[in-house]
Amino acid sequence: MEWRLVVNMTPLLMLNILLEKGAPIELAELLVELADSVREISVAIVTTSTGKVGTKNAFGEEQAAMDVRAEEILQAHMKTCPFVGAFSSEELDHLEVVRDEGKYSVYYDPLDGSSLLDVNCSVGTIVGVYEGNEVIGQTPGDQVAALYGQYGPRTTVMLTFGQGVMEFTLHEGAWVLSEASVQLNEEKKYFAPGNLRACGDRPDYYALIQSYIEGKYTLRYSGGMVPDINHILKKGSGIFMYPGTPDNPDAKLRLLYECGPMAFLMEQAGGAASNGRISIMDLKIESLVQRTPIFIGGAAQVEDAVSRLKA
Ligand code: P6P
């Protein structure tokens, strides 16, 4: 068994917490490696330009300097972690195989919401982990771990490996367990209505939004999926929505790099995630660039919303 050199107490502390919670050693090591990537990105974000670099990602979206820098940091960690066999990213157009004997493949959005950097809003990194190097044909329900890092006033990591959801907060370079068991309670009325433009083509979505307004729901939408989902997990309530339209039924958000990991985390916290017809966790992965509509949050709120929308 290959043990990593623990350069400081941080990895050991987080590693021990994950092992005590029942994580297999190789997966715990990988999660610590990913948390270390988040720590490095949190440092880079402060000094790297918020501007675009003139290149495009696999989805044809313009790349910010921090998209590229975050990708570099994650690739460096994925290439050194002995348990990673392959990885792919929202910034790549292929699966990067790093070692045939690797136990896991890793799929990430290195800097989700990078268009918010120039206005200094909170952004994040989203990661899903699968066993083996071949994810096509699997479902997000096959994930063995998922996490997101949020770069806000504080840097936090929300993670699961199937034993509930834990939050760690970066404190003076060290990861501290800040919430041992994140759970929804559905007591408050929050909503995060993404893709409001769809109301023009979707009278059902428009009617749903109207009902939240009439029901005096509190709007909590930042334009960043990570802070918007984090709001639901930390407040214990709410729904985030990003529907499709007749012209673009699959909408914008990516199954592998955004919706799948978020669905795993939300279900582990007692919530649910749907594409408007079935659970995101049951969607068959057919390509690395697959997109899906998403309705995610408290289970009752998701069920109610989906029942009132025409799939
Ligand atoms: P829109 C950010 O670009 C992102 O991928 C998610 O973080 C966010 O939820 C969504 O797109 C916002 O999309 O259409 O509101 O800009």
PDB file of C-alpha atoms in Angstrom, residues 56-280:
ATOM      1  CA  LYS A  56     -12.569  28.163 -25.815  1.00  0.00           C
ATOM      2  CA  ASN A  57     -13.373  24.988 -23.849  1.00  0.00           C
ATOM      3  CA  ALA A  58     -14.945  21.722 -25.015  1.00  0.00           C
ATOM      4  CA  PHE A  59     -18.352  23.405 -24.933  1.00  0.00           C
ATOM      5  CA  GLY A  60     -17.213  26.345 -27.079  1.00  0.00           C
ATOM      6  CA  GLU A  61     -17.333  28.678 -24.060  1.00  0.00           C
ATOM      7  CA  GLU A  62     -14.683  31.404 -23.720  1.00  0.00           C
ATOM      8  CA  GLN A  63     -12.076  30.521 -21.069  1.00  0.00           C
ATOM      9  CA  ALA A  64     -11.075  32.824 -18.229  1.00  0.00           C
ATOM     10  CA  ALA A  65      -7.448  32.832 -17.088  1.00  0.00           C
ATOM     11  CA  MET A  66      -8.619  31.136 -13.887  1.00  0.00           C
ATOM     12  CA  ASP A  67     -10.384  28.366 -15.855  1.00  0.00           C
ATOM     13  CA  VAL A  68      -6.989  27.512 -17.353  1.00  0.00           C
ATOM     14  CA  ARG A  69      -5.101  27.894 -14.058  1.00  0.00           C
ATOM     15  CA  ALA A  70      -7.610  25.770 -12.122  1.00  0.00           C
ATOM     16  CA  GLU A  71      -7.406  23.117 -14.849  1.00  0.00           C
ATOM     17  CA  GLU A  72      -3.595  23.082 -14.569  1.00  0.00           C
ATOM     18  CA  ILE A  73      -3.751  22.662 -10.778  1.00  0.00           C
ATOM     19  CA  LEU A  74      -6.271  19.802 -10.932  1.00  0.00           C
ATOM     20  CA  GLN A  75      -4.384  18.023 -13.729  1.00  0.00           C
ATOM     21  CA  ALA A  76      -1.145  18.170 -11.738  1.00  0.00           C
ATOM     22  CA  HIS A  77      -2.850  16.529  -8.759  1.00  0.00           C
ATOM     23  CA  MET A  78      -4.700  13.927 -10.863  1.00  0.00           C
ATOM     24  CA  LYS A  79      -1.472  12.935 -12.613  1.00  0.00           C
ATOM     25  CA  THR A  80       0.387  12.444  -9.318  1.00  0.00           C
ATOM     26  CA  CYS A  81      -2.332  10.641  -7.339  1.00  0.00           C
ATOM     27  CA  PRO A  82      -1.613   6.889  -7.789  1.00  0.00           C
ATOM     28  CA  PHE A  83      -5.302   5.989  -7.497  1.00  0.00           C
ATOM     29  CA  VAL A  84      -6.402   8.048 -10.524  1.00  0.00           C
ATOM     30  CA  GLY A  85      -6.604   6.093 -13.771  1.00  0.00           C
ATOM     31  CA  ALA A  86      -8.222   8.809 -15.890  1.00  0.00           C
ATOM     32  CA  PHE A  87      -9.828  12.212 -15.694  1.00  0.00           C
ATOM     33  CA  SER A  88     -11.847  14.580 -17.832  1.00  0.00           C
ATOM     34  CA  SER A  89     -12.954  18.149 -17.399  1.00  0.00           C
ATOM     35  CA  GLU A  90     -15.383  20.718 -18.674  1.00  0.00           C
ATOM     36  CA  GLU A  91     -12.279  22.348 -20.195  1.00  0.00           C
ATOM     37  CA  LEU A  92     -11.181  19.200 -22.107  1.00  0.00           C
ATOM     38  CA  ASP A  93     -12.736  17.428 -25.106  1.00  0.00           C
ATOM     39  CA  HIS A  94     -11.441  13.964 -24.203  1.00  0.00           C
ATOM     40  CA  LEU A  95     -10.750  11.505 -21.388  1.00  0.00           C
ATOM     41  CA  GLU A  96      -7.116  11.810 -20.235  1.00  0.00           C
ATOM     42  CA  VAL A  97      -5.885   8.292 -19.291  1.00  0.00           C
ATOM     43  CA  VAL A  98      -2.991   8.600 -16.839  1.00  0.00           C
ATOM     44  CA  ARG A  99      -2.510   4.999 -15.672  1.00  0.00           C
ATOM     45  CA  ASP A 100      -4.279   1.761 -16.586  1.00  0.00           C
ATOM     46  CA  GLU A 101      -3.976   0.412 -13.042  1.00  0.00           C
ATOM     47  CA  GLY A 102      -5.698   3.473 -11.494  1.00  0.00           C
ATOM     48  CA  LYS A 103      -8.727   2.642  -9.347  1.00  0.00           C
ATOM     49  CA  TYR A 104     -10.829   5.746 -10.085  1.00  0.00           C
ATOM     50  CA  SER A 105     -11.711   8.186 -12.860  1.00  0.00           C
ATOM     51  CA  VAL A 106     -12.412  11.805 -11.967  1.00  0.00           C
ATOM     52  CA  TYR A 107     -14.690  14.308 -13.753  1.00  0.00           C
ATOM     53  CA  TYR A 108     -14.647  17.982 -12.830  1.00  0.00           C
ATOM     54  CA  ASP A 109     -15.592  21.538 -13.634  1.00  0.00           C
ATOM     55  CA  PRO A 110     -12.405  23.242 -12.454  1.00  0.00           C
ATOM     56  CA  LEU A 111     -13.888  26.691 -11.980  1.00  0.00           C
ATOM     57  CA  ASP A 112     -17.653  26.801 -12.230  1.00  0.00           C
ATOM     58  CA  GLY A 113     -19.076  30.305 -12.628  1.00  0.00           C
ATOM     59  CA  SER A 114     -15.808  31.869 -13.795  1.00  0.00           C
ATOM     60  CA  SER A 115     -17.816  34.593 -15.573  1.00  0.00           C
ATOM     61  CA  LEU A 116     -18.564  35.886 -12.039  1.00  0.00           C
ATOM     62  CA  LEU A 117     -14.885  36.414 -11.166  1.00  0.00           C
ATOM     63  CA  ASP A 118     -14.742  39.959 -12.565  1.00  0.00           C
ATOM     64  CA  VAL A 119     -17.596  40.994 -10.265  1.00  0.00           C
ATOM     65  CA  ASN A 120     -15.989  39.208  -7.312  1.00  0.00           C
ATOM     66  CA  CYS A 121     -18.880  36.836  -6.680  1.00  0.00           C
ATOM     67  CA  SER A 122     -18.463  33.354  -5.151  1.00  0.00           C
ATOM     68  CA  VAL A 123     -17.408  30.572  -7.566  1.00  0.00           C
ATOM     69  CA  GLY A 124     -16.531  26.894  -7.192  1.00  0.00           C
ATOM     70  CA  THR A 125     -14.952  23.616  -8.300  1.00  0.00           C
ATOM     71  CA  ILE A 126     -17.228  20.583  -8.814  1.00  0.00           C
ATOM     72  CA  VAL A 127     -15.951  16.965  -8.902  1.00  0.00           C
ATOM     73  CA  GLY A 128     -17.478  13.517  -9.439  1.00  0.00           C
ATOM     74  CA  VAL A 129     -15.542  10.236  -8.870  1.00  0.00           C
ATOM     75  CA  TYR A 130     -16.322   6.861 -10.512  1.00  0.00           C
ATOM     76  CA  GLU A 131     -14.630   3.446 -10.257  1.00  0.00           C
ATOM     77  CA  GLY A 132     -12.664   2.349 -13.319  1.00  0.00           C
ATOM     78  CA  ASN A 133     -11.680   4.351 -16.388  1.00  0.00           C
ATOM     79  CA  GLU A 134     -14.888   3.987 -18.410  1.00  0.00           C
ATOM     80  CA  VAL A 135     -17.814   6.177 -17.375  1.00  0.00           C
ATOM     81  CA  ILE A 136     -19.920   5.881 -20.563  1.00  0.00           C
ATOM     82  CA  GLY A 137     -22.848   3.578 -19.829  1.00  0.00           C
ATOM     83  CA  GLN A 138     -22.719   4.260 -16.088  1.00  0.00           C
ATOM     84  CA  THR A 139     -25.102   6.625 -14.225  1.00  0.00           C
ATOM     85  CA  PRO A 140     -24.378   9.331 -11.626  1.00  0.00           C
ATOM     86  CA  GLY A 141     -25.779   6.783  -9.162  1.00  0.00           C
ATOM     87  CA  ASP A 142     -22.533   4.846  -9.774  1.00  0.00           C
ATOM     88  CA  GLN A 143     -20.394   7.681  -8.350  1.00  0.00           C
ATOM     89  CA  VAL A 144     -18.314   6.627  -5.361  1.00  0.00           C
ATOM     90  CA  ALA A 145     -17.666  10.219  -4.259  1.00  0.00           C
ATOM     91  CA  ALA A 146     -18.539  13.805  -5.107  1.00  0.00           C
ATOM     92  CA  LEU A 147     -17.361  17.146  -3.822  1.00  0.00           C
ATOM     93  CA  TYR A 148     -17.394  20.832  -4.484  1.00  0.00           C
ATOM     94  CA  GLY A 149     -15.072  23.572  -3.305  1.00  0.00           C
ATOM     95  CA  GLN A 150     -16.551  27.029  -2.802  1.00  0.00           C
ATOM     96  CA  TYR A 151     -14.370  30.141  -3.033  1.00  0.00           C
ATOM     97  CA  GLY A 152     -16.247  32.770  -1.060  1.00  0.00           C
ATOM     98  CA  PRO A 153     -15.406  34.878   1.960  1.00  0.00           C
ATOM     99  CA  ARG A 154     -14.163  31.481   3.229  1.00  0.00           C
ATOM    100  CA  THR A 155     -13.015  28.463   1.231  1.00  0.00           C
ATOM    101  CA  THR A 156     -15.036  25.345   1.992  1.00  0.00           C
ATOM    102  CA  VAL A 157     -15.318  21.798   0.674  1.00  0.00           C
ATOM    103  CA  MET A 158     -18.585  19.835   0.769  1.00  0.00           C
ATOM    104  CA  LEU A 159     -17.996  16.135   0.147  1.00  0.00           C
ATOM    105  CA  THR A 160     -19.626  12.712   0.207  1.00  0.00           C
ATOM    106  CA  PHE A 161     -18.452   9.134  -0.408  1.00  0.00           C
ATOM    107  CA  GLY A 162     -21.882   7.649   0.297  1.00  0.00           C
ATOM    108  CA  GLN A 163     -21.843   8.024   4.096  1.00  0.00           C
ATOM    109  CA  GLY A 164     -23.600  11.388   4.356  1.00  0.00           C
ATOM    110  CA  VAL A 165     -22.229  14.861   3.605  1.00  0.00           C
ATOM    111  CA  MET A 166     -19.370  16.581   5.459  1.00  0.00           C
ATOM    112  CA  GLU A 167     -18.227  20.184   5.213  1.00  0.00           C
ATOM    113  CA  PHE A 168     -14.602  21.223   5.741  1.00  0.00           C
ATOM    114  CA  THR A 169     -13.472  24.857   6.048  1.00  0.00           C
ATOM    115  CA  LEU A 170      -9.982  26.084   5.165  1.00  0.00           C
ATOM    116  CA  HIS A 171      -8.454  27.790   8.189  1.00  0.00           C
ATOM    117  CA  GLU A 172      -4.888  29.141   7.917  1.00  0.00           C
ATOM    118  CA  GLY A 173      -4.049  26.541   5.267  1.00  0.00           C
ATOM    119  CA  ALA A 174      -5.549  23.615   7.212  1.00  0.00           C
ATOM    120  CA  TRP A 175      -8.857  21.839   6.500  1.00  0.00           C
ATOM    121  CA  VAL A 176     -11.061  21.841   9.615  1.00  0.00           C
ATOM    122  CA  LEU A 177     -14.232  19.712   9.832  1.00  0.00           C
ATOM    123  CA  SER A 178     -16.911  22.412  10.111  1.00  0.00           C
ATOM    124  CA  GLU A 179     -20.074  20.263   9.767  1.00  0.00           C
ATOM    125  CA  ALA A 180     -19.951  16.497  10.327  1.00  0.00           C
ATOM    126  CA  SER A 181     -23.396  15.702   8.899  1.00  0.00           C
ATOM    127  CA  VAL A 182     -25.121  18.129   6.507  1.00  0.00           C
ATOM    128  CA  GLN A 183     -28.864  17.386   6.338  1.00  0.00           C
ATOM    129  CA  LEU A 184     -31.893  19.102   4.742  1.00  0.00           C
ATOM    130  CA  ASN A 185     -34.949  19.962   6.854  1.00  0.00           C
ATOM    131  CA  GLU A 186     -37.115  21.788   4.257  1.00  0.00           C
ATOM    132  CA  GLU A 187     -38.338  24.316   6.841  1.00  0.00           C
ATOM    133  CA  LYS A 188     -37.624  27.540   4.893  1.00  0.00           C
ATOM    134  CA  LYS A 189     -39.026  28.678   1.519  1.00  0.00           C
ATOM    135  CA  TYR A 190     -36.105  29.504  -0.808  1.00  0.00           C
ATOM    136  CA  PHE A 191     -35.907  29.215  -4.580  1.00  0.00           C
ATOM    137  CA  ALA A 192     -33.071  29.612  -7.114  1.00  0.00           C
ATOM    138  CA  PRO A 193     -34.734  29.966 -10.554  1.00  0.00           C
ATOM    139  CA  GLY A 194     -32.052  29.579 -13.218  1.00  0.00           C
ATOM    140  CA  ASN A 195     -32.681  30.182 -16.936  1.00  0.00           C
ATOM    141  CA  LEU A 196     -35.548  32.626 -16.328  1.00  0.00           C
ATOM    142  CA  ARG A 197     -35.293  33.380 -20.068  1.00  0.00           C
ATOM    143  CA  ALA A 198     -37.092  30.025 -20.547  1.00  0.00           C
ATOM    144  CA  CYS A 199     -40.316  31.549 -19.160  1.00  0.00           C
ATOM    145  CA  GLY A 200     -40.984  32.991 -22.602  1.00  0.00           C
ATOM    146  CA  ASP A 201     -41.181  29.505 -24.108  1.00  0.00           C
ATOM    147  CA  ARG A 202     -42.262  27.616 -21.021  1.00  0.00           C
ATOM    148  CA  PRO A 203     -45.610  28.889 -19.585  1.00  0.00           C
ATOM    149  CA  ASP A 204     -45.421  25.983 -17.093  1.00  0.00           C
ATOM    150  CA  TYR A 205     -42.090  27.302 -15.726  1.00  0.00           C
ATOM    151  CA  TYR A 206     -43.475  30.847 -15.689  1.00  0.00           C
ATOM    152  CA  ALA A 207     -46.508  29.633 -13.678  1.00  0.00           C
ATOM    153  CA  LEU A 208     -44.239  27.775 -11.228  1.00  0.00           C
ATOM    154  CA  ILE A 209     -42.110  30.897 -10.660  1.00  0.00           C
ATOM    155  CA  GLN A 210     -45.287  32.960 -10.166  1.00  0.00           C
ATOM    156  CA  SER A 211     -46.485  30.475  -7.537  1.00  0.00           C
ATOM    157  CA  TYR A 212     -43.216  30.855  -5.600  1.00  0.00           C
ATOM    158  CA  ILE A 213     -43.572  34.648  -5.735  1.00  0.00           C
ATOM    159  CA  GLU A 214     -47.199  34.472  -4.557  1.00  0.00           C
ATOM    160  CA  GLY A 215     -46.135  32.006  -1.874  1.00  0.00           C
ATOM    161  CA  LYS A 216     -43.653  34.615  -0.589  1.00  0.00           C
ATOM    162  CA  TYR A 217     -40.635  32.392  -1.267  1.00  0.00           C
ATOM    163  CA  THR A 218     -37.229  34.068  -0.782  1.00  0.00           C
ATOM    164  CA  LEU A 219     -35.162  34.394  -3.957  1.00  0.00           C
ATOM    165  CA  ARG A 220     -31.597  33.141  -3.596  1.00  0.00           C
ATOM    166  CA  TYR A 221     -29.927  33.007  -7.065  1.00  0.00           C
ATOM    167  CA  SER A 222     -26.350  34.155  -7.708  1.00  0.00           C
ATOM    168  CA  GLY A 223     -25.605  32.768 -11.179  1.00  0.00           C
ATOM    169  CA  GLY A 224     -23.087  30.348  -9.654  1.00  0.00           C
ATOM    170  CA  MET A 225     -24.288  26.761  -9.243  1.00  0.00           C
ATOM    171  CA  VAL A 226     -21.891  26.063  -6.351  1.00  0.00           C
ATOM    172  CA  PRO A 227     -22.975  28.951  -4.071  1.00  0.00           C
ATOM    173  CA  ASP A 228     -26.619  28.427  -5.047  1.00  0.00           C
ATOM    174  CA  ILE A 229     -26.535  24.708  -4.169  1.00  0.00           C
ATOM    175  CA  ASN A 230     -24.417  25.448  -1.075  1.00  0.00           C
ATOM    176  CA  HIS A 231     -27.166  27.824   0.097  1.00  0.00           C
ATOM    177  CA  ILE A 232     -29.668  24.921  -0.008  1.00  0.00           C
ATOM    178  CA  LEU A 233     -27.349  22.496   1.822  1.00  0.00           C
ATOM    179  CA  LYS A 234     -26.319  25.003   4.509  1.00  0.00           C
ATOM    180  CA  LYS A 235     -29.828  26.450   5.069  1.00  0.00           C
ATOM    181  CA  GLY A 236     -31.398  22.969   4.819  1.00  0.00           C
ATOM    182  CA  SER A 237     -34.061  24.053   2.338  1.00  0.00           C
ATOM    183  CA  GLY A 238     -34.754  25.279  -1.173  1.00  0.00           C
ATOM    184  CA  ILE A 239     -34.785  24.335  -4.823  1.00  0.00           C
ATOM    185  CA  PHE A 240     -32.378  25.172  -7.654  1.00  0.00           C
ATOM    186  CA  MET A 241     -33.801  24.931 -11.154  1.00  0.00           C
ATOM    187  CA  TYR A 242     -32.310  25.114 -14.636  1.00  0.00           C
ATOM    188  CA  PRO A 243     -34.949  23.975 -17.152  1.00  0.00           C
ATOM    189  CA  GLY A 244     -34.652  23.366 -20.858  1.00  0.00           C
ATOM    190  CA  THR A 245     -36.745  24.921 -23.621  1.00  0.00           C
ATOM    191  CA  PRO A 246     -38.392  23.436 -26.738  1.00  0.00           C
ATOM    192  CA  ASP A 247     -35.390  24.644 -28.808  1.00  0.00           C
ATOM    193  CA  ASN A 248     -32.821  23.484 -26.232  1.00  0.00           C
ATOM    194  CA  PRO A 249     -34.412  20.676 -24.185  1.00  0.00           C
ATOM    195  CA  ASP A 250     -31.126  19.623 -22.525  1.00  0.00           C
ATOM    196  CA  ALA A 251     -30.462  23.194 -21.277  1.00  0.00           C
ATOM    197  CA  LYS A 252     -26.968  24.265 -20.220  1.00  0.00           C
ATOM    198  CA  LEU A 253     -25.612  22.362 -17.232  1.00  0.00           C
ATOM    199  CA  ARG A 254     -23.332  19.359 -17.696  1.00  0.00           C
ATOM    200  CA  LEU A 255     -24.302  15.915 -16.384  1.00  0.00           C
ATOM    201  CA  LEU A 256     -20.796  14.599 -15.632  1.00  0.00           C
ATOM    202  CA  TYR A 257     -19.127  17.775 -14.362  1.00  0.00           C
ATOM    203  CA  GLU A 258     -21.963  19.619 -12.576  1.00  0.00           C
ATOM    204  CA  CYS A 259     -25.370  17.930 -12.196  1.00  0.00           C
ATOM    205  CA  GLY A 260     -24.182  14.382 -11.369  1.00  0.00           C
ATOM    206  CA  PRO A 261     -21.911  15.378  -8.473  1.00  0.00           C
ATOM    207  CA  MET A 262     -24.501  17.853  -7.124  1.00  0.00           C
ATOM    208  CA  ALA A 263     -27.231  15.186  -7.307  1.00  0.00           C
ATOM    209  CA  PHE A 264     -25.091  12.719  -5.288  1.00  0.00           C
ATOM    210  CA  LEU A 265     -24.379  15.335  -2.612  1.00  0.00           C
ATOM    211  CA  MET A 266     -28.018  16.463  -2.429  1.00  0.00           C
ATOM    212  CA  GLU A 267     -29.377  12.908  -2.142  1.00  0.00           C
ATOM    213  CA  GLN A 268     -26.838  12.121   0.569  1.00  0.00           C
ATOM    214  CA  ALA A 269     -28.132  15.185   2.469  1.00  0.00           C
ATOM    215  CA  GLY A 270     -31.713  13.897   2.206  1.00  0.00           C
ATOM    216  CA  GLY A 271     -32.736  15.839  -0.897  1.00  0.00           C
ATOM    217  CA  ALA A 272     -33.427  14.941  -4.515  1.00  0.00           C
ATOM    218  CA  ALA A 273     -32.428  15.894  -8.061  1.00  0.00           C
ATOM    219  CA  SER A 274     -34.517  15.396 -11.203  1.00  0.00           C
ATOM    220  CA  ASN A 275     -34.216  16.192 -14.899  1.00  0.00           C
ATOM    221  CA  GLY A 276     -37.975  16.859 -14.922  1.00  0.00           C
ATOM    222  CA  ARG A 277     -38.815  13.213 -15.555  1.00  0.00           C
ATOM    223  CA  ILE A 278     -36.413  10.918 -13.666  1.00  0.00           C
ATOM    224  CA  SER A 279     -33.738  11.202 -10.985  1.00  0.00           C
ATOM    225  CA  ILE A 280     -30.465  12.681 -12.248  1.00  0.00           C
TER     226      ILE A 280
END
